[in-house]
XYZ file of C-alpha atoms in Angstrom:
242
model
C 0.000 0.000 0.000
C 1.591 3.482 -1.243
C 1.290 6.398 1.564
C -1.581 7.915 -0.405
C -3.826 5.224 0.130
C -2.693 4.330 3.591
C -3.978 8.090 4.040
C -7.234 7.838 2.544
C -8.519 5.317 4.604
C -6.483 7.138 7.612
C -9.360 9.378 6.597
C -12.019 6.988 7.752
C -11.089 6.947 11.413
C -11.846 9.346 13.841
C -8.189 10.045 15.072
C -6.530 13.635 16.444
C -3.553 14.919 14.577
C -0.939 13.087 17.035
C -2.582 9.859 16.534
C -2.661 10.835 12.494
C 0.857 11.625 12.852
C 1.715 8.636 14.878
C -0.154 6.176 12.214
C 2.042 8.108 9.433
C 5.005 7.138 11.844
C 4.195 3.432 11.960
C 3.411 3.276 8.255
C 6.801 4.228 7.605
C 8.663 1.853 10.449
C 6.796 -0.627 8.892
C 9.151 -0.236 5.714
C 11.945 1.553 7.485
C 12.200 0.265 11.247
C 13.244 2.576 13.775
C 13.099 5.508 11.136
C 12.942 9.173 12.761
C 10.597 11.760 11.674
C 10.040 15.392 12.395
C 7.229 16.684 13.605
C 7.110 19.512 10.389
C 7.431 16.679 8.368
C 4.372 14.589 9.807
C 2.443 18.117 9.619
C 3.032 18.571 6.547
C 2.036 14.746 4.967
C -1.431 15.397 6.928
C -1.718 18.761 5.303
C -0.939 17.263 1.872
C -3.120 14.335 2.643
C -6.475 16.221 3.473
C -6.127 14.986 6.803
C -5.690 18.109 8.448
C -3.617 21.188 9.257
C -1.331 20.881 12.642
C 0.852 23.471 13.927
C 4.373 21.658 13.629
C 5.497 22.650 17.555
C 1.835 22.147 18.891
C 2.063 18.518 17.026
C 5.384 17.621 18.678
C 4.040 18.314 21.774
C 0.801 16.240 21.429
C 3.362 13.086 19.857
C 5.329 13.868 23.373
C 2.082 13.882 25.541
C 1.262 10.271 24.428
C 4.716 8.791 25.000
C 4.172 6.276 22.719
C 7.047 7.752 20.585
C 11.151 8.370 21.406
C 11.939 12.315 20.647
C 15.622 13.199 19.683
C 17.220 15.895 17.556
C 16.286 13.331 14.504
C 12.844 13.294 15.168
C 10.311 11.089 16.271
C 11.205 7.150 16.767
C 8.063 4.846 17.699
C 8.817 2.947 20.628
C 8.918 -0.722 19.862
C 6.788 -1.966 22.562
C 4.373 0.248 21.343
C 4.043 -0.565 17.429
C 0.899 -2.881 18.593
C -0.851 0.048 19.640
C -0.718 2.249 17.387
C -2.011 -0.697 15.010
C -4.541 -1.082 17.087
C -6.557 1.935 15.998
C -6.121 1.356 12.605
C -6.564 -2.191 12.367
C -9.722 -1.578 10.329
C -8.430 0.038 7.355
C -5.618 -2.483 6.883
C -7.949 -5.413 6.631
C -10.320 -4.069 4.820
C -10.574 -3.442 0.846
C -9.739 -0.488 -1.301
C -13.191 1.758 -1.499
C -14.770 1.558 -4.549
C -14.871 4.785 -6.026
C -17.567 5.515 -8.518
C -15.362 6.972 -11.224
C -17.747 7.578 -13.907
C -20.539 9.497 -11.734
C -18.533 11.067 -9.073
C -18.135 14.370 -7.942
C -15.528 14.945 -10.489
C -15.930 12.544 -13.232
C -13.069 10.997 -14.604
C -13.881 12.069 -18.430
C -12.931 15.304 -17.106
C -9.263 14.490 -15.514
C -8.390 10.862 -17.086
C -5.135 11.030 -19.355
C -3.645 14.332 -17.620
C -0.948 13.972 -15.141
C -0.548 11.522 -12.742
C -0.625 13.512 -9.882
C -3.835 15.400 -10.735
C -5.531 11.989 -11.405
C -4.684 10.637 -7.698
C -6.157 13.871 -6.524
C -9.066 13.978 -8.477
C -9.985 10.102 -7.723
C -9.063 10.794 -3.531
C -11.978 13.698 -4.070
C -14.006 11.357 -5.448
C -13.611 8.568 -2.551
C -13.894 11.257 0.179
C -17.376 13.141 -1.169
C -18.954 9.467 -1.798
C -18.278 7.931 1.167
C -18.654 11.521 3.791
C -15.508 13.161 4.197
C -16.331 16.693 3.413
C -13.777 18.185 4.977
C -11.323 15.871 2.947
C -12.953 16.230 -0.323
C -13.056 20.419 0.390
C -9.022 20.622 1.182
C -8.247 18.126 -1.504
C -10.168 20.473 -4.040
C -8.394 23.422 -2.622
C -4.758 21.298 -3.591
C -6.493 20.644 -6.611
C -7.504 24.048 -7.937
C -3.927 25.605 -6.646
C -2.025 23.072 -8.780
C -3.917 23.575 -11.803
C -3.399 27.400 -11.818
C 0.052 26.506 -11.256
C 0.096 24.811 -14.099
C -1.645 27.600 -16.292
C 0.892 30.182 -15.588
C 3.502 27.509 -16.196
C 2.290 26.820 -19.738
C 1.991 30.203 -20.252
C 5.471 31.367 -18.944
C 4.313 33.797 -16.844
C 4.612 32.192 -13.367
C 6.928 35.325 -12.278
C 3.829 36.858 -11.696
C 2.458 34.300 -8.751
C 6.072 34.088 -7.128
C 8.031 35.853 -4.830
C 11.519 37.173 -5.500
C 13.010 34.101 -4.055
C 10.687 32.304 -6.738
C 8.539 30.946 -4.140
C 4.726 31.022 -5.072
C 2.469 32.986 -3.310
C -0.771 31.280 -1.468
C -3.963 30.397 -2.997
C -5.757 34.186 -2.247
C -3.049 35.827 -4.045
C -2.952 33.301 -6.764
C -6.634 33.599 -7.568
C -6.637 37.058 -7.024
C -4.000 37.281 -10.351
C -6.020 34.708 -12.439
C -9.392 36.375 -11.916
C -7.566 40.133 -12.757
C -8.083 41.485 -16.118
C -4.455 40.581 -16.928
C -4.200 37.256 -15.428
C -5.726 34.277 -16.518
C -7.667 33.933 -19.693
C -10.722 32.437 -17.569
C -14.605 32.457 -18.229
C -17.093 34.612 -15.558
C -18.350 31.489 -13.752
C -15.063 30.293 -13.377
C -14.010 33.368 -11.688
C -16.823 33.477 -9.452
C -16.385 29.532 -8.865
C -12.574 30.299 -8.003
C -13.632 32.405 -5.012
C -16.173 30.133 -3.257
C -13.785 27.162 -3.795
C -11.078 28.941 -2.015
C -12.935 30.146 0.893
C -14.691 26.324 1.611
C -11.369 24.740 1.248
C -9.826 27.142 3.719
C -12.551 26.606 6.177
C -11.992 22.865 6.074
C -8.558 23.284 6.588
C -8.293 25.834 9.159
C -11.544 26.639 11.096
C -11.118 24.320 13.810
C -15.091 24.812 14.365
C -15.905 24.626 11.006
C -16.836 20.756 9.211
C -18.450 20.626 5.616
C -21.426 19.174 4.751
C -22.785 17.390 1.742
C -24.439 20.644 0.555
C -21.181 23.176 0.474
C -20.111 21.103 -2.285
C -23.352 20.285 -4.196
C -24.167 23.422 -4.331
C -21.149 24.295 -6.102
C -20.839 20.947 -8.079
C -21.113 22.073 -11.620
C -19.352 25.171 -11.063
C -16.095 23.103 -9.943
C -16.264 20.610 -12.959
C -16.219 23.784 -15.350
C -13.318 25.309 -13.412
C -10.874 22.145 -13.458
C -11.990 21.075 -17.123
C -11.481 25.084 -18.102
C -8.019 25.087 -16.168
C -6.931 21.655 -17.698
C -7.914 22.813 -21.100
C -5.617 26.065 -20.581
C -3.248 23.996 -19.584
C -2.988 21.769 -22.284
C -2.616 18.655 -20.023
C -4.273 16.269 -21.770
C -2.474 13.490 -23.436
């Protein structure tokens, strides 16, 4: 099982960013044993996962509270009488079956992302699995990683990326990113699209950083056509299918 998956159904528990990091943790001992990991670095695979956005120092200090991990300057090092336990909570998801995604009819159907990159395909099908089987607040921050990369990818193929990075070359966040593409000089992109851009941004940031805030079924059906024409429009502009 790649990390990706192992995170998707890591999605289907009801765990707290320590015991998400910690499950990241044993994945990896699993392959590695005794393998270290920073807390920034756990943060940031449940950030890129959809599972969440941790503070890195407030993270290290919930891994520490449980004590079910060694802490050095390398890291984080699960100790060995403890490997059971952490496989305890996620027992589930390793005996069960990959979901079955409904490709065809899902939020984002796959006519609309198949043959593009492989990296926007894993992301479009994880959006898929999350919105059919409940995971709003998944499927929301996935889009969000979705849409970013896409306009990425637009000012890329266009050679004009200078204008979404920092002097260090560094891109700017998602606000100032869609606030370029939706100016009169930015982004060749349709009305609807531009309106769709906004409400996109603000749901995904709400998932991942309103600690009060969890979507529900109807913040993304309500927007549902709206987001196919925005990631077919941004693929086309693209030019990223094969």
């Amino acid at each position: 099982m790649k990390l990706e998956d192992f995170c998707i159904r890591l999605n289907q528990l009801e765990l707290s960013n320590a015991q998400h990091a910690l499950a990241i943790l044993w994945f990896h001992d699993r392959e590695t044993t005794g393998i270290s990991m920073k807390a920034s670095s756990l943060a940031r695979i449940i950030y890129t996962a959809g599972l969440g956005n941790p503070n890195p120092k407030q993270l290290e200090e919930a891994i520490s509270k449980t004590k079910l991990a060694l802490k050095s300057n390398t890291g984080f090092k699960l100790k060995p009488t403890e490997r059971d336990t952490i496989k305890g909570w996620i027992i589930t998801i390793l005996e069960g079956v990959t979901a079955d995604v409904d490709l065809e009819h899902g939020y984002l159907p796959e006519a609309i992302w198949k043959n593009t990159r492989g990296y926007i395909e894993k992301i479009a099908f994880q959006v898929n699995g999350c919105f059919q089987y409940g995971f709003f607040d998944g499927a929301s921050v996935l889009l969000r990683r979705l849409v970013e990369t896409l306009l990425i990818e637009c000012y890329e193929h266009d050679k004009t990326q200078a204008r979404i990075a920092d002097a260090d070359g560094n891109y700017f966040m998602l606000s100032g990113i869609i606030s370029d593409a939706i100016d009169k000089s930015g982004l060749s992109l349709g009305r609807e699209t531009k309106s769709v851009l906004r409400e996109l941004k603000a749901i995904g940031n709400r998932s991942a950083h309103n600690r009060r805030y969890n979507a529900v079924r109807a913040d993304l059906a309500k927007i549902r056509l709206g987001v196919r024409l925005v990631i077919d429009e941004l693929i086309q502009l693209a030019e990223l299918r094969r």
